[in-house]
Every structure is written in structure tokens, then in C-alpha cells.
Coordinates of C-alpha atoms and ligand atoms in Angstrom, one line a residue:
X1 CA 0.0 0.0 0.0
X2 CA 1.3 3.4 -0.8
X3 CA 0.7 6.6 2.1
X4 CA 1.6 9.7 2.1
X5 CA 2.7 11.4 5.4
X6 CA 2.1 14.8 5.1
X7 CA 3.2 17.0 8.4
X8 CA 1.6 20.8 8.9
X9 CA 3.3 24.0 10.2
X10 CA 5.7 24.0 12.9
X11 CA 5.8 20.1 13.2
X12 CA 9.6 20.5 12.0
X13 CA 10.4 21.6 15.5
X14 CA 9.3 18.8 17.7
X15 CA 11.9 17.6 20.0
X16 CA 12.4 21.5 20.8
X17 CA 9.1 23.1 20.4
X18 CA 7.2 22.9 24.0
X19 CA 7.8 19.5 25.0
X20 CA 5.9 19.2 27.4
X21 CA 2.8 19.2 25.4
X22 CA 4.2 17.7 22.2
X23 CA 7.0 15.4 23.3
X24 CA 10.6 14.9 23.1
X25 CA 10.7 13.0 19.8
X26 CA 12.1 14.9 16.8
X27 CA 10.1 14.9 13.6
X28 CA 12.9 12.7 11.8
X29 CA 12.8 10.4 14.9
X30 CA 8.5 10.3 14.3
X31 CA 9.2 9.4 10.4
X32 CA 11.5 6.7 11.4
X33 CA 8.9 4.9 13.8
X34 CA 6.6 5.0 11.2
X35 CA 8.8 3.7 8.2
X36 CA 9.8 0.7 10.2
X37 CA 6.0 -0.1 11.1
X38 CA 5.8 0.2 7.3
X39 CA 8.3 -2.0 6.7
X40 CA 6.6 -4.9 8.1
X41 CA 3.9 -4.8 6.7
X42 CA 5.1 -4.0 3.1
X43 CA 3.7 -0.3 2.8
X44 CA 5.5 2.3 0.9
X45 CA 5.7 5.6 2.6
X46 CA 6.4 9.2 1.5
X47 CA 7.4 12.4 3.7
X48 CA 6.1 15.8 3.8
X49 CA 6.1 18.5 6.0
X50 CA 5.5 22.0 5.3
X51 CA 4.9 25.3 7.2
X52 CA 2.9 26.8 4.5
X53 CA -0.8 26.5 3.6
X54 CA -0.4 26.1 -0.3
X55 CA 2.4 24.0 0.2
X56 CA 0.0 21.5 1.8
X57 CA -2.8 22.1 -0.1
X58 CA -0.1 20.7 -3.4
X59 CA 0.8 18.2 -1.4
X60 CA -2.9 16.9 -0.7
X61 CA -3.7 17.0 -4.3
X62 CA -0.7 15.3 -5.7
X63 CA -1.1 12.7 -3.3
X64 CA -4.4 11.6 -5.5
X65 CA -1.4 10.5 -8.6
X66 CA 0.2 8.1 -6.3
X67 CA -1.2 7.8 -2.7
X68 CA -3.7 5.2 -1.8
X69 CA -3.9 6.9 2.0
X70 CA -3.3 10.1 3.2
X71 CA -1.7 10.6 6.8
X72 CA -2.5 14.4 7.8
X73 CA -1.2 16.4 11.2
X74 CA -2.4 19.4 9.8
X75 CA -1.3 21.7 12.9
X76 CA -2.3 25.2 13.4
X77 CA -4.2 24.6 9.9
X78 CA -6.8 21.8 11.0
X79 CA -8.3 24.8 13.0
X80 CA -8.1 27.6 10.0
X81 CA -8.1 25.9 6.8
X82 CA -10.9 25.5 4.6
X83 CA -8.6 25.4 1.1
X84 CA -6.7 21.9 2.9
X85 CA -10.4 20.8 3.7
X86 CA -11.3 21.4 0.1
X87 CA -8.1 19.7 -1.7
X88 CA -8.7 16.4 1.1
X89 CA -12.5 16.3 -0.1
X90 CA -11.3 16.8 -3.8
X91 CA -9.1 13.8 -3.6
X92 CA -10.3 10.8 -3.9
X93 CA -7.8 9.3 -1.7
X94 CA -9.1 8.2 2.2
X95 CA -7.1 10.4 4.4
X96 CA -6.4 9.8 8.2
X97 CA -6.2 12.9 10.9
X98 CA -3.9 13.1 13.5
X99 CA -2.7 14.8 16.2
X100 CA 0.0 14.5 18.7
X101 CA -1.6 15.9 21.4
X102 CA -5.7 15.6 22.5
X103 CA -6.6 18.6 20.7
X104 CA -10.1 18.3 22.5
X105 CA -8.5 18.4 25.9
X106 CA -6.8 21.9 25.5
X107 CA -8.0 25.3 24.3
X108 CA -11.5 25.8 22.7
X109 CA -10.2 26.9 19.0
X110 CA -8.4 23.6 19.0
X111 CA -11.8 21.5 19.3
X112 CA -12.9 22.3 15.9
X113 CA -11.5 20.6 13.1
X114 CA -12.5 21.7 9.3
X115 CA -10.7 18.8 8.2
X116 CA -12.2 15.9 10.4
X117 CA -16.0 15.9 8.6
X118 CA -13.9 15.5 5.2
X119 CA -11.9 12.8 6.8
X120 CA -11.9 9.2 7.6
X121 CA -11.5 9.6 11.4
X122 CA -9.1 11.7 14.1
X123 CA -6.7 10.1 15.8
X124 CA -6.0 12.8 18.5
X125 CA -4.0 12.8 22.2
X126 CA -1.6 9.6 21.5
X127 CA 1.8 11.3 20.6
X128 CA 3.6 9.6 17.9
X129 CA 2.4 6.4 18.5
X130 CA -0.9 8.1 16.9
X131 CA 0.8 7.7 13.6
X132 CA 1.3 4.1 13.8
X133 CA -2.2 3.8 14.6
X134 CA -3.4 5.9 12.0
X135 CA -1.0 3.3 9.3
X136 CA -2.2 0.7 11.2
X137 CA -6.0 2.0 10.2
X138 CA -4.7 2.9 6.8
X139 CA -3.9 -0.7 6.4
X140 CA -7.3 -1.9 7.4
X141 CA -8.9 0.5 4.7
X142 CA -7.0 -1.6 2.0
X143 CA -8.0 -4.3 3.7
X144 CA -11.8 -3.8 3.4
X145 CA -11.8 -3.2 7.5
Ligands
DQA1 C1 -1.4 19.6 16.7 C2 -2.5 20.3 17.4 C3 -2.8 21.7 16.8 O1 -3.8 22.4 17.6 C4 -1.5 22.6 16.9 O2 -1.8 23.8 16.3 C5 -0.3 21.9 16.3 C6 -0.1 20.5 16.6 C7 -1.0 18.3 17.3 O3 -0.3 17.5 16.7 O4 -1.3 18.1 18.5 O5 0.5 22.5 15.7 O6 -1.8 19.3 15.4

């Protein structure tokens, strides 16, 4: 199965960027965990990360040539962006939400997604391990599951 990973603004500085909330894990050290899970089960996985809008929104589109699923932390975005909500409902692709921390547990602008009611489901509060989930429910797609 083919995903792409696609990483929204300020994601590049995890590791540094408050840890407390987001962890000590770099973004490299995040891709890593999720190419090996990969690995195993035979996916093939591209990177992105980007801390601007139209950036993403190109990366969300040309993700419909070659992607079978979509892996999204959208950041700041998930809360702003109606032109990344528009390119995921364009696509044809099934694309999975995720968020390091529980976006629902902190500050009232975080609780609303404009991406979530154009994706598959939110995996939200887990730290990284929410992206091995979100492969993990990737896979199941293909699967039928
Ligand atoms: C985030 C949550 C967003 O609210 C925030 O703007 C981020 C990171 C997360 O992974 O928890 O940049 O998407």
C-alpha cells in the first residue's frame, strides 16, 4: 500500500518546540517509527512537512497520482483551513487525521476541526504512536476493515 505522510506548520520543531505538550521525539525520529512499522507490513511511505498553507494544499492534491492513503497532522491549519479541507474532499484518496496531542482536551479553538468531517477519522492525544495507529487504520482500509 502506498501513504503519504504529510506534516503541517511548525511540526519540524518537535523535539524542541514545547515538550511538554508535544513530546521529546524529533520529527525525523517520528518518520523513522513509522517507516519501520511500514516496513513490516510491506507499505510504501512518502514524507512531507511543510509550514505553508499552499504548500500542503499541493501536497494533498498530488497525493491523488500516487497515494492510496493520506496521513495528515495538519497543525495550526486543522483549525483555520478550509482550502486543505477542500483539496482532502477533492481527492479521492481516504485520508487519516492526527494529532500529537488531545486537541479536544486543550483550548476551545483547538476543538474544531475543518478537516475531520472531510476525513476518515481523528486520531487525537496519543503522541507519535498516533501515527502508527493511524498506518495501522490505513492498512485496514485496503483491507476492506
Ligand atoms: C497539533 C495540534 C494543533 O492544535 C496545533 O496547532 C499543532 C499540533 C498536534 O499534533 O497536537 O500545531 O496538530
Amino acid at each position: 500500500m502506498k501513504i503519504q505522510v504529510i506534516h503541517g506548520p511548525n511540526l519540524n520543531l518537535l523535539g524542541r518546540r514545547e515538550p511538554d505538550i508535544y513530546g521529546s521525539e524529533t520529527l525525523d525520529d517520528i518518520d523513522a517509527k513509522i517507516l519501520d512499522e511500514a516496513k513490516r507490513f510491506g507499505a510504501e511511505v512518502r514524507f512531507f512537512q511543510s509550514n505553508v498553507e499552499g504548500e500542503l494544499v499541493t501536497a494533498v492534491q498530488d497525493a491523488w497520482d500516487w497515494a492510496e492513503a493520506v496521513i495528515i497532522n495538519p497543525g495550526a491549519y486543522t483549525h483555520t483551513s478550509i482550502a486543505l479541507r477542500d483539496a482532502i474532499s477533492a481527492i479521492e484518496v481516504p485520508v487519516i487525521e492526527v494529532h500529537l496531542s488531545n486537541v479536544h482536551a486543550r483550548e476551545r479553538f483547538r476543538r474544531h476541526s475543518y478537516i475531520s468531517p472531510v476525513a476518515v477519522g481523528q486520531i487525537s492525544g496519543f503522541g507519535p504512536q498516533g501515527y502508527v495507529l493511524a498506518l495501522h487504520a490505513a492498512l485496514g482500509l485496503e483491507a476492506g476493515g
